[in-house]
PDB file with SEQRES, HELIX, SHEET and CRYST1 records, atoms N, CA, C and O in Angstrom:
SEQRES   1 A   60  MET LYS GLU ASN THR GLY ASN GLU LYS GLN ASP ASP GLU          
SEQRES   2 A   60  ASP LYS LEU TYR TYR MET GLU ASN GLY PHE MET VAL PHE          
SEQRES   3 A   60  THR ALA ALA TYR HIS LEU LYS ARG GLY TYR CYS CYS LYS          
SEQRES   4 A   60  ASN GLY CYS ARG HIS CYS PRO TYR GLY PHE LYS LYS GLU          
SEQRES   5 A   60  SER ASN ASN LYS LEU GLU ARG ARG                              
HELIX    1 AA1 GLU A    8  ASP A   14  1                                   7    
HELIX    2 AA2 ALA A   28  ARG A   34  1                                   7    
HELIX    3 AA3 LYS A   56  ARG A   59  1                                   4    
SHEET    1 AA1 2 TYR A  17  GLU A  20  0                                        
SHEET    2 AA1 2 PHE A  23  PHE A  26 -1                                        
CRYST1    1.000    1.000    1.000  90.00  90.00  90.00 P 1           1          
ATOM      1  N   MET A   1       0.842  -1.190   0.000  1.00  0.00           N  
ATOM      2  CA  MET A   1       0.000   0.000   0.000  1.00  0.00           C  
ATOM      3  C   MET A   1       0.883   1.248   0.000  1.00  0.00           C  
ATOM      4  O   MET A   1       1.889   1.306   0.707  1.00  0.00           O  
ATOM      5  N   LYS A   2       0.503   2.231  -0.789  1.00  0.00           N  
ATOM      6  CA  LYS A   2       1.280   3.461  -0.889  1.00  0.00           C  
ATOM      7  C   LYS A   2       1.025   4.356   0.318  1.00  0.00           C  
ATOM      8  O   LYS A   2      -0.118   4.579   0.716  1.00  0.00           O  
ATOM      9  N   GLU A   3       2.095   4.857   0.881  1.00  0.00           N  
ATOM     10  CA  GLU A   3       1.987   5.747   2.037  1.00  0.00           C  
ATOM     11  C   GLU A   3       1.630   7.151   1.568  1.00  0.00           C  
ATOM     12  O   GLU A   3       2.184   7.640   0.584  1.00  0.00           O  
ATOM     13  N   ASN A   4       0.711   7.795   2.266  1.00  0.00           N  
ATOM     14  CA  ASN A   4       0.304   9.153   1.948  1.00  0.00           C  
ATOM     15  C   ASN A   4       1.319  10.118   2.550  1.00  0.00           C  
ATOM     16  O   ASN A   4       1.382  10.273   3.770  1.00  0.00           O  
ATOM     17  N   THR A   5       2.115  10.769   1.694  1.00  0.00           N  
ATOM     18  CA  THR A   5       3.160  11.676   2.166  1.00  0.00           C  
ATOM     19  C   THR A   5       2.746  13.135   2.079  1.00  0.00           C  
ATOM     20  O   THR A   5       3.464  14.018   2.549  1.00  0.00           O  
ATOM     21  N   GLY A   6       1.577  13.393   1.473  1.00  0.00           N  
ATOM     22  CA  GLY A   6       1.152  14.777   1.311  1.00  0.00           C  
ATOM     23  C   GLY A   6       1.742  15.427   0.079  1.00  0.00           C  
ATOM     24  O   GLY A   6       1.464  16.597  -0.186  1.00  0.00           O  
ATOM     25  N   ASN A   7       2.553  14.700  -0.687  1.00  0.00           N  
ATOM     26  CA  ASN A   7       3.194  15.247  -1.880  1.00  0.00           C  
ATOM     27  C   ASN A   7       2.445  14.912  -3.159  1.00  0.00           C  
ATOM     28  O   ASN A   7       2.909  15.265  -4.243  1.00  0.00           O  
ATOM     29  N   GLU A   8       1.297  14.239  -3.069  1.00  0.00           N  
ATOM     30  CA  GLU A   8       0.578  13.840  -4.267  1.00  0.00           C  
ATOM     31  C   GLU A   8       0.181  15.038  -5.118  1.00  0.00           C  
ATOM     32  O   GLU A   8       0.286  14.983  -6.343  1.00  0.00           O  
ATOM     33  N   LYS A   9      -0.273  16.119  -4.493  1.00  0.00           N  
ATOM     34  CA  LYS A   9      -0.669  17.305  -5.251  1.00  0.00           C  
ATOM     35  C   LYS A   9       0.532  17.870  -6.002  1.00  0.00           C  
ATOM     36  O   LYS A   9       0.410  18.233  -7.172  1.00  0.00           O  
ATOM     37  N   GLN A  10       1.665  17.950  -5.362  1.00  0.00           N  
ATOM     38  CA  GLN A  10       2.879  18.438  -6.012  1.00  0.00           C  
ATOM     39  C   GLN A  10       3.268  17.527  -7.167  1.00  0.00           C  
ATOM     40  O   GLN A  10       3.651  18.005  -8.235  1.00  0.00           O  
ATOM     41  N   ASP A  11       3.174  16.218  -6.959  1.00  0.00           N  
ATOM     42  CA  ASP A  11       3.510  15.277  -8.022  1.00  0.00           C  
ATOM     43  C   ASP A  11       2.611  15.482  -9.228  1.00  0.00           C  
ATOM     44  O   ASP A  11       3.092  15.453 -10.360  1.00  0.00           O  
ATOM     45  N   ASP A  12       1.309  15.688  -9.014  1.00  0.00           N  
ATOM     46  CA  ASP A  12       0.375  15.912 -10.111  1.00  0.00           C  
ATOM     47  C   ASP A  12       0.699  17.196 -10.861  1.00  0.00           C  
ATOM     48  O   ASP A  12       0.568  17.243 -12.084  1.00  0.00           O  
ATOM     49  N   GLU A  13       1.116  18.227 -10.160  1.00  0.00           N  
ATOM     50  CA  GLU A  13       1.435  19.505 -10.795  1.00  0.00           C  
ATOM     51  C   GLU A  13       2.700  19.406 -11.637  1.00  0.00           C  
ATOM     52  O   GLU A  13       2.854  20.162 -12.596  1.00  0.00           O  
ATOM     53  N   ASP A  14       3.607  18.495 -11.303  1.00  0.00           N  
ATOM     54  CA  ASP A  14       4.864  18.352 -12.024  1.00  0.00           C  
ATOM     55  C   ASP A  14       4.770  17.411 -13.214  1.00  0.00           C  
ATOM     56  O   ASP A  14       5.719  17.315 -13.993  1.00  0.00           O  
ATOM     57  N   LYS A  15       3.649  16.715 -13.375  1.00  0.00           N  
ATOM     58  CA  LYS A  15       3.517  15.774 -14.482  1.00  0.00           C  
ATOM     59  C   LYS A  15       3.499  16.523 -15.802  1.00  0.00           C  
ATOM     60  O   LYS A  15       2.870  17.574 -15.924  1.00  0.00           O  
ATOM     61  N   LEU A  16       4.192  15.977 -16.786  1.00  0.00           N  
ATOM     62  CA  LEU A  16       4.240  16.591 -18.103  1.00  0.00           C  
ATOM     63  C   LEU A  16       3.170  16.037 -19.031  1.00  0.00           C  
ATOM     64  O   LEU A  16       2.798  16.685 -20.009  1.00  0.00           O  
ATOM     65  N   TYR A  17       2.672  14.841 -18.731  1.00  0.00           N  
ATOM     66  CA  TYR A  17       1.604  14.256 -19.536  1.00  0.00           C  
ATOM     67  C   TYR A  17       0.880  13.192 -18.727  1.00  0.00           C  
ATOM     68  O   TYR A  17       1.360  12.749 -17.684  1.00  0.00           O  
ATOM     69  N   TYR A  18      -0.278  12.793 -19.222  1.00  0.00           N  
ATOM     70  CA  TYR A  18      -1.015  11.669 -18.652  1.00  0.00           C  
ATOM     71  C   TYR A  18      -1.708  10.946 -19.799  1.00  0.00           C  
ATOM     72  O   TYR A  18      -1.872  11.500 -20.887  1.00  0.00           O  
ATOM     73  N   MET A  19      -2.106   9.725 -19.551  1.00  0.00           N  
ATOM     74  CA  MET A  19      -2.768   8.920 -20.573  1.00  0.00           C  
ATOM     75  C   MET A  19      -4.278   8.998 -20.369  1.00  0.00           C  
ATOM     76  O   MET A  19      -4.768   8.877 -19.246  1.00  0.00           O  
ATOM     77  N   GLU A  20      -5.014   9.203 -21.469  1.00  0.00           N  
ATOM     78  CA  GLU A  20      -6.470   9.250 -21.421  1.00  0.00           C  
ATOM     79  C   GLU A  20      -7.015   8.546 -22.652  1.00  0.00           C  
ATOM     80  O   GLU A  20      -6.784   8.983 -23.779  1.00  0.00           O  
ATOM     81  N   ASN A  21      -7.735   7.463 -22.437  1.00  0.00           N  
ATOM     82  CA  ASN A  21      -8.321   6.677 -23.527  1.00  0.00           C  
ATOM     83  C   ASN A  21      -7.274   6.265 -24.562  1.00  0.00           C  
ATOM     84  O   ASN A  21      -7.559   6.250 -25.759  1.00  0.00           O  
ATOM     85  N   GLY A  22      -6.084   5.938 -24.112  1.00  0.00           N  
ATOM     86  CA  GLY A  22      -5.027   5.495 -25.002  1.00  0.00           C  
ATOM     87  C   GLY A  22      -4.245   6.614 -25.668  1.00  0.00           C  
ATOM     88  O   GLY A  22      -3.351   6.346 -26.471  1.00  0.00           O  
ATOM     89  N   PHE A  23      -4.559   7.852 -25.354  1.00  0.00           N  
ATOM     90  CA  PHE A  23      -3.863   8.996 -25.937  1.00  0.00           C  
ATOM     91  C   PHE A  23      -3.017   9.689 -24.875  1.00  0.00           C  
ATOM     92  O   PHE A  23      -3.397   9.748 -23.706  1.00  0.00           O  
ATOM     93  N   MET A  24      -1.873  10.209 -25.292  1.00  0.00           N  
ATOM     94  CA  MET A  24      -1.010  10.977 -24.406  1.00  0.00           C  
ATOM     95  C   MET A  24      -1.494  12.426 -24.424  1.00  0.00           C  
ATOM     96  O   MET A  24      -1.562  13.047 -25.485  1.00  0.00           O  
ATOM     97  N   VAL A  25      -1.829  12.963 -23.252  1.00  0.00           N  
ATOM     98  CA  VAL A  25      -2.321  14.333 -23.129  1.00  0.00           C  
ATOM     99  C   VAL A  25      -1.258  15.144 -22.402  1.00  0.00           C  
ATOM    100  O   VAL A  25      -0.937  14.861 -21.247  1.00  0.00           O  
ATOM    101  N   PHE A  26      -0.712  16.154 -23.077  1.00  0.00           N  
ATOM    102  CA  PHE A  26       0.318  16.988 -22.471  1.00  0.00           C  
ATOM    103  C   PHE A  26      -0.314  18.020 -21.548  1.00  0.00           C  
ATOM    104  O   PHE A  26      -1.371  18.572 -21.853  1.00  0.00           O  
ATOM    105  N   THR A  27       0.336  18.277 -20.419  1.00  0.00           N  
ATOM    106  CA  THR A  27      -0.158  19.246 -19.441  1.00  0.00           C  
ATOM    107  C   THR A  27       0.381  20.642 -19.765  1.00  0.00           C  
ATOM    108  O   THR A  27       1.268  20.798 -20.605  1.00  0.00           O  
ATOM    109  N   ALA A  28      -0.162  21.640 -19.093  1.00  0.00           N  
ATOM    110  CA  ALA A  28       0.328  23.009 -19.266  1.00  0.00           C  
ATOM    111  C   ALA A  28       1.800  23.093 -18.879  1.00  0.00           C  
ATOM    112  O   ALA A  28       2.560  23.845 -19.490  1.00  0.00           O  
ATOM    113  N   ALA A  29       2.209  22.322 -17.862  1.00  0.00           N  
ATOM    114  CA  ALA A  29       3.618  22.319 -17.446  1.00  0.00           C  
ATOM    115  C   ALA A  29       4.516  21.862 -18.593  1.00  0.00           C  
ATOM    116  O   ALA A  29       5.603  22.408 -18.784  1.00  0.00           O  
ATOM    117  N   TYR A  30       4.071  20.865 -19.355  1.00  0.00           N  
ATOM    118  CA  TYR A  30       4.850  20.401 -20.512  1.00  0.00           C  
ATOM    119  C   TYR A  30       4.986  21.522 -21.539  1.00  0.00           C  
ATOM    120  O   TYR A  30       6.083  21.796 -22.027  1.00  0.00           O  
ATOM    121  N   HIS A  31       3.865  22.167 -21.863  1.00  0.00           N  
ATOM    122  CA  HIS A  31       3.889  23.222 -22.880  1.00  0.00           C  
ATOM    123  C   HIS A  31       4.774  24.389 -22.447  1.00  0.00           C  
ATOM    124  O   HIS A  31       5.513  24.943 -23.261  1.00  0.00           O  
ATOM    125  N   LEU A  32       4.702  24.760 -21.181  1.00  0.00           N  
ATOM    126  CA  LEU A  32       5.546  25.849 -20.684  1.00  0.00           C  
ATOM    127  C   LEU A  32       7.016  25.466 -20.723  1.00  0.00           C  
ATOM    128  O   LEU A  32       7.868  26.300 -21.032  1.00  0.00           O  
ATOM    129  N   LYS A  33       7.321  24.212 -20.413  1.00  0.00           N  
ATOM    130  CA  LYS A  33       8.709  23.748 -20.457  1.00  0.00           C  
ATOM    131  C   LYS A  33       9.234  23.766 -21.892  1.00  0.00           C  
ATOM    132  O   LYS A  33      10.399  24.087 -22.127  1.00  0.00           O  
ATOM    133  N   ARG A  34       8.360  23.417 -22.860  1.00  0.00           N  
ATOM    134  CA  ARG A  34       8.752  23.441 -24.273  1.00  0.00           C  
ATOM    135  C   ARG A  34       9.044  24.870 -24.705  1.00  0.00           C  
ATOM    136  O   ARG A  34       9.988  25.108 -25.459  1.00  0.00           O  
ATOM    137  N   GLY A  35       8.244  25.826 -24.234  1.00  0.00           N  
ATOM    138  CA  GLY A  35       8.567  27.227 -24.459  1.00  0.00           C  
ATOM    139  C   GLY A  35       7.860  27.927 -25.601  1.00  0.00           C  
ATOM    140  O   GLY A  35       8.109  29.111 -25.825  1.00  0.00           O  
ATOM    141  N   TYR A  36       6.989  27.249 -26.332  1.00  0.00           N  
ATOM    142  CA  TYR A  36       6.271  27.905 -27.419  1.00  0.00           C  
ATOM    143  C   TYR A  36       4.969  27.158 -27.714  1.00  0.00           C  
ATOM    144  O   TYR A  36       4.796  26.006 -27.316  1.00  0.00           O  
ATOM    145  N   CYS A  37       4.062  27.832 -28.416  1.00  0.00           N  
ATOM    146  CA  CYS A  37       2.786  27.229 -28.793  1.00  0.00           C  
ATOM    147  C   CYS A  37       2.945  26.522 -30.134  1.00  0.00           C  
ATOM    148  O   CYS A  37       3.508  27.082 -31.075  1.00  0.00           O  
ATOM    149  N   CYS A  38       2.447  25.287 -30.218  1.00  0.00           N  
ATOM    150  CA  CYS A  38       2.537  24.509 -31.461  1.00  0.00           C  
ATOM    151  C   CYS A  38       1.354  24.781 -32.386  1.00  0.00           C  
ATOM    152  O   CYS A  38       1.346  24.312 -33.524  1.00  0.00           O  
ATOM    153  N   LYS A  39       0.360  25.526 -31.922  1.00  0.00           N  
ATOM    154  CA  LYS A  39      -0.831  25.910 -32.685  1.00  0.00           C  
ATOM    155  C   LYS A  39      -1.656  24.713 -33.148  1.00  0.00           C  
ATOM    156  O   LYS A  39      -2.246  24.739 -34.229  1.00  0.00           O  
ATOM    157  N   ASN A  40      -1.697  23.654 -32.319  1.00  0.00           N  
ATOM    158  CA  ASN A  40      -2.515  22.479 -32.620  1.00  0.00           C  
ATOM    159  C   ASN A  40      -3.804  22.444 -31.810  1.00  0.00           C  
ATOM    160  O   ASN A  40      -4.569  21.486 -31.918  1.00  0.00           O  
ATOM    161  N   GLY A  41      -4.057  23.453 -31.012  1.00  0.00           N  
ATOM    162  CA  GLY A  41      -5.281  23.485 -30.207  1.00  0.00           C  
ATOM    163  C   GLY A  41      -5.255  22.512 -29.049  1.00  0.00           C  
ATOM    164  O   GLY A  41      -6.268  21.879 -28.750  1.00  0.00           O  
ATOM    165  N   CYS A  42      -4.127  22.382 -28.398  1.00  0.00           N  
ATOM    166  CA  CYS A  42      -3.967  21.431 -27.293  1.00  0.00           C  
ATOM    167  C   CYS A  42      -4.929  21.748 -26.147  1.00  0.00           C  
ATOM    168  O   CYS A  42      -5.243  22.910 -25.889  1.00  0.00           O  
ATOM    169  N   ARG A  43      -5.386  20.711 -25.474  1.00  0.00           N  
ATOM    170  CA  ARG A  43      -6.363  20.829 -24.389  1.00  0.00           C  
ATOM    171  C   ARG A  43      -5.872  21.740 -23.265  1.00  0.00           C  
ATOM    172  O   ARG A  43      -6.660  22.514 -22.723  1.00  0.00           O  
ATOM    173  N   HIS A  44      -4.602  21.669 -22.906  1.00  0.00           N  
ATOM    174  CA  HIS A  44      -4.071  22.425 -21.771  1.00  0.00           C  
ATOM    175  C   HIS A  44      -3.123  23.540 -22.213  1.00  0.00           C  
ATOM    176  O   HIS A  44      -2.157  23.845 -21.513  1.00  0.00           O  
ATOM    177  N   CYS A  45      -3.391  24.144 -23.364  1.00  0.00           N  
ATOM    178  CA  CYS A  45      -2.504  25.186 -23.893  1.00  0.00           C  
ATOM    179  C   CYS A  45      -2.461  26.395 -22.953  1.00  0.00           C  
ATOM    180  O   CYS A  45      -3.491  27.027 -22.716  1.00  0.00           O  
ATOM    181  N   PRO A  46      -1.275  26.721 -22.414  1.00  0.00           N  
ATOM    182  CA  PRO A  46      -1.164  27.881 -21.528  1.00  0.00           C  
ATOM    183  C   PRO A  46      -0.993  29.186 -22.304  1.00  0.00           C  
ATOM    184  O   PRO A  46      -0.934  30.260 -21.704  1.00  0.00           O  
ATOM    185  N   TYR A  47      -0.914  29.101 -23.634  1.00  0.00           N  
ATOM    186  CA  TYR A  47      -0.691  30.278 -24.464  1.00  0.00           C  
ATOM    187  C   TYR A  47      -1.990  30.867 -25.012  1.00  0.00           C  
ATOM    188  O   TYR A  47      -1.967  31.892 -25.694  1.00  0.00           O  
ATOM    189  N   GLY A  48      -3.117  30.227 -24.720  1.00  0.00           N  
ATOM    190  CA  GLY A  48      -4.413  30.769 -25.109  1.00  0.00           C  
ATOM    191  C   GLY A  48      -4.814  30.514 -26.549  1.00  0.00           C  
ATOM    192  O   GLY A  48      -5.782  31.113 -27.018  1.00  0.00           O  
ATOM    193  N   PHE A  49      -4.115  29.653 -27.269  1.00  0.00           N  
ATOM    194  CA  PHE A  49      -4.455  29.374 -28.660  1.00  0.00           C  
ATOM    195  C   PHE A  49      -5.720  28.529 -28.731  1.00  0.00           C  
ATOM    196  O   PHE A  49      -5.828  27.512 -28.047  1.00  0.00           O  
ATOM    197  N   LYS A  50      -6.674  28.945 -29.555  1.00  0.00           N  
ATOM    198  CA  LYS A  50      -7.906  28.191 -29.796  1.00  0.00           C  
ATOM    199  C   LYS A  50      -7.966  27.874 -31.291  1.00  0.00           C  
ATOM    200  O   LYS A  50      -8.006  28.782 -32.121  1.00  0.00           O  
ATOM    201  N   LYS A  51      -7.970  26.598 -31.625  1.00  0.00           N  
ATOM    202  CA  LYS A  51      -8.000  26.169 -33.019  1.00  0.00           C  
ATOM    203  C   LYS A  51      -9.398  26.377 -33.588  1.00  0.00           C  
ATOM    204  O   LYS A  51     -10.385  25.966 -32.977  1.00  0.00           O  
ATOM    205  N   GLU A  52      -9.489  27.017 -34.762  1.00  0.00           N  
ATOM    206  CA  GLU A  52     -10.770  27.223 -35.422  1.00  0.00           C  
ATOM    207  C   GLU A  52     -11.149  25.964 -36.177  1.00  0.00           C  
ATOM    208  O   GLU A  52     -10.294  25.300 -36.764  1.00  0.00           O  
ATOM    209  N   SER A  53     -12.416  25.641 -36.160  1.00  0.00           N  
ATOM    210  CA  SER A  53     -12.910  24.444 -36.830  1.00  0.00           C  
ATOM    211  C   SER A  53     -13.338  24.775 -38.254  1.00  0.00           C  
ATOM    212  O   SER A  53     -13.933  25.823 -38.505  1.00  0.00           O  
ATOM    213  N   ASN A  54     -13.030  23.874 -39.185  1.00  0.00           N  
ATOM    214  CA  ASN A  54     -13.484  24.013 -40.562  1.00  0.00           C  
ATOM    215  C   ASN A  54     -14.784  23.249 -40.789  1.00  0.00           C  
ATOM    216  O   ASN A  54     -15.382  23.351 -41.860  1.00  0.00           O  
ATOM    217  N   ASN A  55     -15.220  22.497 -39.810  1.00  0.00           N  
ATOM    218  CA  ASN A  55     -16.408  21.673 -39.909  1.00  0.00           C  
ATOM    219  C   ASN A  55     -17.609  22.456 -39.388  1.00  0.00           C  
ATOM    220  O   ASN A  55     -17.595  22.916 -38.246  1.00  0.00           O  
ATOM    221  N   LYS A  56     -18.655  22.614 -40.214  1.00  0.00           N  
ATOM    222  CA  LYS A  56     -19.836  23.386 -39.816  1.00  0.00           C  
ATOM    223  C   LYS A  56     -20.517  22.794 -38.592  1.00  0.00           C  
ATOM    224  O   LYS A  56     -21.063  23.535 -37.774  1.00  0.00           O  
ATOM    225  N   LEU A  57     -20.497  21.469 -38.450  1.00  0.00           N  
ATOM    226  CA  LEU A  57     -21.136  20.830 -37.306  1.00  0.00           C  
ATOM    227  C   LEU A  57     -20.398  21.123 -36.007  1.00  0.00           C  
ATOM    228  O   LEU A  57     -21.027  21.242 -34.955  1.00  0.00           O  
ATOM    229  N   GLU A  58     -19.073  21.241 -36.064  1.00  0.00           N  
ATOM    230  CA  GLU A  58     -18.282  21.515 -34.866  1.00  0.00           C  
ATOM    231  C   GLU A  58     -18.439  22.956 -34.405  1.00  0.00           C  
ATOM    232  O   GLU A  58     -18.222  23.244 -33.227  1.00  0.00           O  
ATOM    233  N   ARG A  59     -18.808  23.867 -35.293  1.00  0.00           N  
ATOM    234  CA  ARG A  59     -18.935  25.287 -34.945  1.00  0.00           C  
ATOM    235  C   ARG A  59     -20.175  25.568 -34.115  1.00  0.00           C  
ATOM    236  O   ARG A  59     -20.219  26.570 -33.401  1.00  0.00           O  
ATOM    237  N   ARG A  60     -21.176  24.716 -34.191  1.00  0.00           N  
ATOM    238  CA  ARG A  60     -22.458  24.949 -33.504  1.00  0.00           C  
ATOM    239  C   ARG A  60     -22.346  24.798 -32.037  1.00  0.00           C  
ATOM    240  O   ARG A  60     -23.335  24.962 -31.322  1.00  0.00           O  
TER     241      ARG A  60                                                      
END                                                                             
């Protein structure tokens, strides 16, 4: 059993990515460490980039 050290919150904040439904999701900490926006509309983009959709159904 894992001992609760109180550092779990810090560990979560330092993670650069996590897995979700088989996909690697980069955290804001990862993007900040990289140092620039890739303009792919990442879920945790700390640079405020929002990707525009070309699909009429997605715009609604």
